[in-house]
Coordinates of C-alpha atoms and ligand atoms in Angstrom, one line a residue:
X1 CA 194.6 50.1 137.1
X2 CA 197.3 52.8 137.7
X3 CA 200.9 51.8 137.1
X4 CA 204.3 53.5 137.6
X5 CA 205.3 53.8 133.9
X6 CA 205.9 57.3 132.5
X7 CA 204.9 56.8 128.9
X8 CA 206.5 59.0 126.2
X9 CA 204.1 61.7 125.1
X10 CA 205.3 60.9 121.6
X11 CA 203.9 57.3 121.7
X12 CA 203.5 55.4 119.5
X13 CA 207.1 56.0 118.3
X14 CA 206.7 53.6 115.3
X15 CA 203.6 52.5 113.4
X16 CA 203.5 49.9 110.6
X17 CA 203.0 52.6 108.0
X18 CA 206.4 54.2 108.9
X19 CA 208.5 51.6 107.1
X20 CA 208.2 50.1 103.6
X21 CA 207.5 46.3 103.3
X22 CA 210.4 44.0 102.5
X23 CA 208.9 43.1 99.1
X24 CA 205.9 43.6 96.8
X25 CA 202.9 41.6 97.8
X26 CA 203.5 41.9 101.5
X27 CA 202.3 44.5 103.9
X28 CA 203.7 45.4 107.4
X29 CA 201.1 44.3 109.9
X30 CA 203.1 45.2 113.1
X31 CA 206.3 46.8 114.3
X32 CA 206.9 45.4 117.7
X33 CA 209.2 44.1 120.5
X34 CA 212.5 45.8 119.8
X35 CA 215.8 44.8 121.2
X36 CA 217.8 47.9 122.3
X37 CA 221.5 48.8 122.3
X38 CA 223.9 51.8 122.2
X39 CA 226.3 51.9 119.2
X40 CA 228.3 54.9 117.8
X41 CA 226.8 57.2 120.4
X42 CA 223.2 56.5 119.3
X43 CA 220.3 54.5 120.6
X44 CA 219.4 51.6 118.3
X45 CA 216.3 49.4 118.0
X46 CA 216.4 46.0 116.4
X47 CA 212.7 45.9 115.6
X48 CA 210.5 42.9 114.8
X49 CA 208.7 43.6 111.5
X50 CA 205.8 41.3 111.1
X51 CA 204.5 41.1 107.5
X52 CA 201.4 39.5 106.1
X53 CA 199.4 39.3 102.9
X54 CA 196.5 41.6 102.0
X55 CA 193.4 39.5 102.6
X56 CA 190.5 38.9 100.2
X57 CA 187.0 37.9 101.3
X58 CA 186.5 34.2 101.8
X59 CA 190.2 33.3 101.5
X60 CA 193.0 33.3 104.0
X61 CA 196.5 34.0 102.8
X62 CA 199.6 33.5 104.9
X63 CA 203.3 33.7 104.3
X64 CA 206.2 31.3 104.9
X65 CA 209.8 31.3 103.7
X66 CA 210.6 28.5 101.3
X67 CA 213.9 26.6 101.2
X68 CA 215.6 29.3 99.1
X69 CA 214.7 32.0 101.6
X70 CA 212.0 33.6 99.5
X71 CA 208.5 34.2 100.8
X72 CA 205.9 31.8 99.6
X73 CA 202.2 32.7 99.9
X74 CA 199.8 29.9 101.0
X75 CA 196.1 30.3 100.2
X76 CA 193.3 28.5 102.1
X77 CA 189.5 29.0 101.6
X78 CA 188.1 30.3 104.9
X79 CA 185.3 27.7 104.9
X80 CA 187.9 24.8 104.7
X81 CA 186.9 22.4 107.5
X82 CA 190.6 21.7 108.1
X83 CA 191.3 25.4 109.0
X84 CA 191.3 26.7 112.6
X85 CA 191.7 30.5 112.6
X86 CA 190.5 31.8 116.0
X87 CA 193.8 33.6 117.1
X88 CA 195.0 36.6 115.1
X89 CA 198.6 35.3 115.5
X90 CA 198.5 31.6 114.7
X91 CA 196.4 29.3 112.5
X92 CA 196.1 25.5 112.3
X93 CA 195.6 24.0 108.9
X94 CA 195.4 20.3 108.1
X95 CA 196.7 19.6 111.7
X96 CA 199.8 21.8 111.2
X97 CA 200.5 25.2 112.9
X98 CA 201.4 28.3 110.9
X99 CA 201.7 32.0 111.8
X100 CA 199.5 34.6 110.1
X101 CA 202.6 36.8 109.7
X102 CA 206.3 36.2 109.2
X103 CA 208.8 38.5 111.0
X104 CA 212.2 39.8 110.2
X105 CA 214.4 42.2 112.2
X106 CA 215.3 45.8 111.1
X107 CA 217.8 48.2 112.6
X108 CA 216.8 51.8 113.3
X109 CA 218.8 54.4 115.1
X110 CA 218.2 57.7 116.9
X111 CA 220.1 60.5 118.5
X112 CA 217.3 61.5 120.9
X113 CA 215.8 58.1 121.7
X114 CA 212.5 59.2 120.4
X115 CA 212.8 59.7 116.6
X116 CA 214.1 56.6 114.9
X117 CA 215.1 56.1 111.3
X118 CA 216.7 53.3 109.2
X119 CA 220.1 53.4 107.5
X120 CA 220.9 51.5 104.3
X121 CA 224.4 50.7 105.7
X122 CA 222.7 48.4 108.2
X123 CA 220.6 45.9 106.4
X124 CA 217.7 43.9 107.8
X125 CA 218.1 40.4 109.1
X126 CA 215.8 37.7 107.7
X127 CA 215.2 34.1 108.8
X128 CA 217.6 31.6 107.2
X129 CA 217.2 27.9 106.8
X130 CA 214.4 25.5 107.8
X131 CA 214.4 26.4 111.5
X132 CA 213.5 30.0 110.6
X133 CA 210.9 29.2 108.0
X134 CA 208.2 31.2 109.8
X135 CA 210.5 34.0 110.7
X136 CA 212.7 35.5 113.5
X137 CA 211.3 37.5 116.4
X138 CA 211.8 39.4 119.6
X139 CA 215.6 39.9 119.7
X140 CA 217.4 40.6 122.9
X141 CA 220.8 42.3 122.7
X142 CA 223.4 41.8 125.3
X143 CA 226.7 43.6 125.0
X144 CA 229.7 41.7 126.5
X145 CA 232.9 43.8 126.0
X146 CA 232.8 44.8 122.3
X147 CA 230.6 41.9 121.2
X148 CA 226.8 42.2 120.9
X149 CA 225.0 38.9 121.5
X150 CA 221.6 38.6 119.8
X151 CA 219.2 36.0 121.1
X152 CA 216.0 35.7 119.1
X153 CA 213.1 33.5 118.6
X154 CA 213.4 31.2 115.5
X155 CA 210.0 29.9 114.3
X156 CA 209.3 27.1 112.0
X157 CA 207.1 24.0 111.6
X158 CA 209.7 22.2 113.6
X159 CA 208.9 24.5 116.6
X160 CA 209.9 27.7 118.4
X161 CA 213.4 27.9 119.7
X162 CA 216.2 30.4 120.6
X163 CA 219.0 31.1 118.2
X164 CA 222.2 33.2 118.7
X165 CA 224.1 35.6 116.4
X166 CA 227.0 37.8 117.4
X167 CA 228.4 41.0 115.9
X168 CA 230.8 43.8 116.6
X169 CA 229.8 46.2 113.8
X170 CA 226.1 45.4 113.0
X171 CA 227.1 44.6 109.4
X172 CA 228.8 41.2 109.8
X173 CA 227.2 38.5 111.9
X174 CA 228.4 35.2 113.1
X175 CA 225.7 32.5 113.6
X176 CA 225.8 29.9 116.3
X177 CA 222.5 28.3 115.3
X178 CA 219.8 27.2 117.8
X179 CA 221.2 27.4 121.3
X180 CA 217.9 26.4 123.1
X181 CA 215.6 24.0 121.2
X182 CA 211.8 24.0 121.1
X183 CA 209.7 25.0 122.8
X184 CA 211.8 27.9 124.1
X185 CA 211.8 31.7 123.8
X186 CA 212.5 35.0 125.8
X187 CA 216.2 34.3 126.3
X188 CA 218.2 37.2 127.9
X189 CA 222.0 36.8 128.5
X190 CA 223.5 38.6 131.5
X191 CA 225.9 41.4 130.6
X192 CA 228.5 40.4 133.2
X193 CA 229.8 37.0 134.3
X194 CA 229.0 35.9 137.8
X195 CA 231.7 33.8 139.5
X196 CA 233.3 33.4 136.1
X197 CA 230.2 32.0 134.4
X198 CA 227.8 33.4 131.9
X199 CA 224.1 33.3 132.8
X200 CA 220.9 33.6 130.8
X201 CA 217.2 33.6 131.5
X202 CA 215.0 31.6 129.2
X203 CA 211.5 30.3 128.9
X204 CA 210.9 26.7 128.0
X205 CA 207.2 25.6 127.9
X206 CA 205.5 22.4 128.6
X207 CA 202.0 21.5 127.6
X208 CA 201.7 18.6 130.0
X209 CA 203.4 18.8 133.4
X210 CA 204.9 22.2 134.2
X211 CA 204.1 25.4 132.4
X212 CA 205.5 28.7 131.0
X213 CA 208.1 29.5 133.6
X214 CA 211.3 31.5 133.6
X215 CA 214.5 29.4 133.9
X216 CA 218.1 30.2 134.5
X217 CA 221.1 28.5 132.8
X218 CA 224.9 28.7 133.0
X219 CA 227.6 28.6 130.3
X220 CA 231.3 29.0 129.8
X221 CA 230.9 30.5 126.3
X222 CA 227.3 31.8 125.8
X223 CA 226.6 28.9 123.4
X224 CA 226.4 25.7 125.4
X225 CA 224.0 26.1 128.3
X226 CA 223.6 23.8 131.3
X227 CA 222.7 23.5 135.0
X228 CA 219.1 24.7 134.1
X229 CA 217.0 25.8 137.1
X230 CA 213.4 26.9 137.3
X231 CA 213.3 30.4 138.8
X232 CA 209.9 32.2 138.4
X233 CA 206.6 30.5 138.1
X234 CA 203.1 31.7 137.1
X235 CA 200.9 32.7 140.0
X236 CA 197.3 31.4 140.1
X237 CA 194.7 34.1 140.2
X238 CA 197.1 36.9 139.5
X239 CA 198.0 39.0 136.4
X240 CA 200.8 36.6 135.6
X241 CA 198.8 33.4 136.0
X242 CA 199.4 31.8 132.6
X243 CA 202.8 32.7 131.3
X244 CA 205.9 34.6 132.3
X245 CA 209.0 35.5 130.3
X246 CA 212.1 37.5 130.7
X247 CA 212.5 41.0 129.2
X248 CA 216.0 42.3 128.3
X249 CA 219.3 41.5 130.1
X250 CA 219.1 41.8 133.9
X251 CA 220.1 45.2 135.3
X252 CA 222.9 45.1 137.9
X253 CA 221.9 47.2 140.9
X254 CA 223.4 47.4 144.4
X255 CA 220.6 45.2 145.7
X256 CA 220.8 42.5 143.0
X257 CA 220.1 41.7 139.4
X258 CA 216.8 43.3 138.5
X259 CA 214.8 41.7 135.7
X260 CA 211.8 43.3 134.1
X261 CA 209.5 40.5 132.8
X262 CA 206.1 40.0 131.1
X263 CA 203.3 38.1 132.5
X264 CA 200.0 37.1 130.9
X265 CA 196.7 35.8 132.4
X266 CA 194.3 33.3 130.9
X267 CA 192.7 36.1 128.8
X268 CA 196.1 36.7 127.1
X269 CA 196.4 40.1 128.7
X270 CA 200.2 41.1 129.0
X271 CA 201.5 43.3 131.8
X272 CA 205.1 43.9 133.1
X273 CA 206.5 43.1 136.5
X274 CA 210.0 42.8 138.1
X275 CA 212.0 40.4 140.2
X276 CA 215.4 40.5 141.8
X277 CA 218.2 37.9 141.8
X278 CA 221.1 37.7 144.3
X279 CA 224.2 39.4 142.9
X280 CA 226.5 36.4 143.6
X281 CA 224.0 33.6 143.0
X282 CA 221.3 34.5 140.4
X283 CA 219.4 31.3 141.2
X284 CA 218.3 33.0 144.5
X285 CA 215.2 35.1 144.1
X286 CA 215.2 37.9 146.7
X287 CA 212.1 39.8 145.6
X288 CA 209.2 40.0 143.1
X289 CA 206.6 42.7 142.5
X290 CA 203.1 41.7 143.5
X291 CA 201.3 44.0 141.2
X292 CA 202.3 44.8 137.7
X293 CA 204.6 47.9 137.1
X294 CA 202.9 48.5 133.8
X295 CA 199.4 47.6 132.6
X296 CA 197.9 48.3 129.2
X297 CA 195.9 51.5 129.6
X298 CA 196.4 53.7 126.6
X299 CA 194.4 53.3 123.4
X300 CA 197.5 52.1 121.5
X301 CA 198.0 49.4 124.1
X302 CA 194.4 48.3 124.4
X303 CA 193.6 47.8 120.7
X304 CA 195.7 46.8 117.7
X305 CA 196.8 43.5 116.1
X306 CA 196.5 41.8 119.5
X307 CA 195.1 44.1 122.1
X308 CA 195.8 44.5 125.8
X309 CA 199.5 43.9 125.4
X310 CA 202.6 45.6 126.8
X311 CA 205.7 43.5 126.0
X312 CA 209.4 44.6 126.5
X313 CA 212.7 43.0 125.5
X314 CA 214.9 46.1 125.3
X315 CA 215.9 49.0 127.5
X316 CA 218.6 51.6 128.3
X317 CA 219.7 52.4 131.9
X318 CA 221.0 55.8 132.8
X319 CA 221.6 56.2 136.6
X320 CA 218.2 55.7 138.2
X321 CA 216.4 56.1 134.9
X322 CA 215.2 53.0 133.1
X323 CA 213.9 53.6 129.6
X324 CA 212.1 50.7 128.2
X325 CA 211.0 50.3 124.6
X326 CA 208.0 48.1 124.2
X327 CA 205.6 46.5 121.8
X328 CA 202.0 47.9 122.4
X329 CA 199.0 45.8 121.3
X330 CA 201.5 43.7 119.2
X331 CA 201.4 46.4 116.6
X332 CA 203.3 49.6 117.7
X333 CA 206.7 50.5 119.2
X334 CA 206.5 52.7 122.2
X335 CA 208.7 54.0 125.0
X336 CA 208.3 54.6 128.8
X337 CA 210.6 55.7 131.7
X338 CA 210.7 54.2 135.1
X339 CA 212.7 55.0 138.3
X340 CA 214.8 51.9 139.2
X341 CA 214.5 52.9 142.9
X342 CA 210.7 53.0 142.6
X343 CA 210.7 49.5 141.1
X344 CA 213.1 48.2 143.8
X345 CA 210.8 49.6 146.5
X346 CA 207.9 47.5 145.2
X347 CA 209.6 44.2 145.5
X348 CA 208.5 41.9 148.3
Ligands
MAN1 C1 203.0 33.4 119.8 C2 202.9 34.9 119.6 C3 203.2 35.3 118.2 C4 204.5 34.6 117.7 C5 204.5 33.1 118.0 C6 205.8 32.4 117.6 O1 201.9 32.8 119.2 O2 203.9 35.5 120.5 O3 203.3 36.7 118.1 O4 204.7 34.9 116.4 O5 204.2 32.9 119.3 O6 206.8 32.9 118.4

């Protein structure tokens, strides 16, 4: 299927081999799903680094942080009847869920938005405490005045939730703990208040009644969220039939708040679409794209750690040009340009 993304010819911008692992005994399996922001006249990525353990025949190794914050390596024979390992991303052992990789977040910067490098002055962020035992993932960055708000997925055996950090200098961080408890992820805070209230999009999930839908919430301080409303649902028979989740902070346009979101179908194929919220009342949806604006088509999107995936949670806006950074095949970091006008014209 043809889409309207203009992919960078330099893609993939980052591959797992481009960075060193955080410690001996681990290997980087994927670099993916970066949050994006401008700081000191540069474009920065806060990249999810997913690390795993080199596998040996007949045995499955997987990492988890222990109570002191160090990585522990768990070993299970592949023929163990209590092991279910059919998804590259998650396993179930003895009735409990684990991840095959543990993620942390690394800061990389670039003057041209294409070539990114790390800087020892800006250290990586690792999961802390029992709610981040299986790592931290998929950080969205929202700048409100001089403060950057980081909403990220905190993963542990207690569940998957959204936690908040703030910073002004990217060297010192203040933690506000888990702001949206399990099961919840894909939280993007709006960059401007609407009618004197902060807003965020988030994605709770329900296994019984309900589904994987995008919700809206309000707050007076970005920490305590209330008045939750269900905004965007999955659409049966379409590319976003099984799950939908917000990308980065909504983009303020003349016509409304434009949100780029991901949608997946029953085959776990991830595409991108867009919807538009009313400028003065974001709970009113005034348009949604019928077809995806981006579909996995390139080799680096079709095969990798988890193929047929394009997933974004970070972008830069410059006039009509929207530059998204995205995770391709859950393994690589890539970039693509869009015209905002072209996306707005596809809403119905
Ligand atoms: C899903 C996938 C994984 C991720 C877990 C926990 O299984 O998105 O990549 O690690 O959720 O968030």
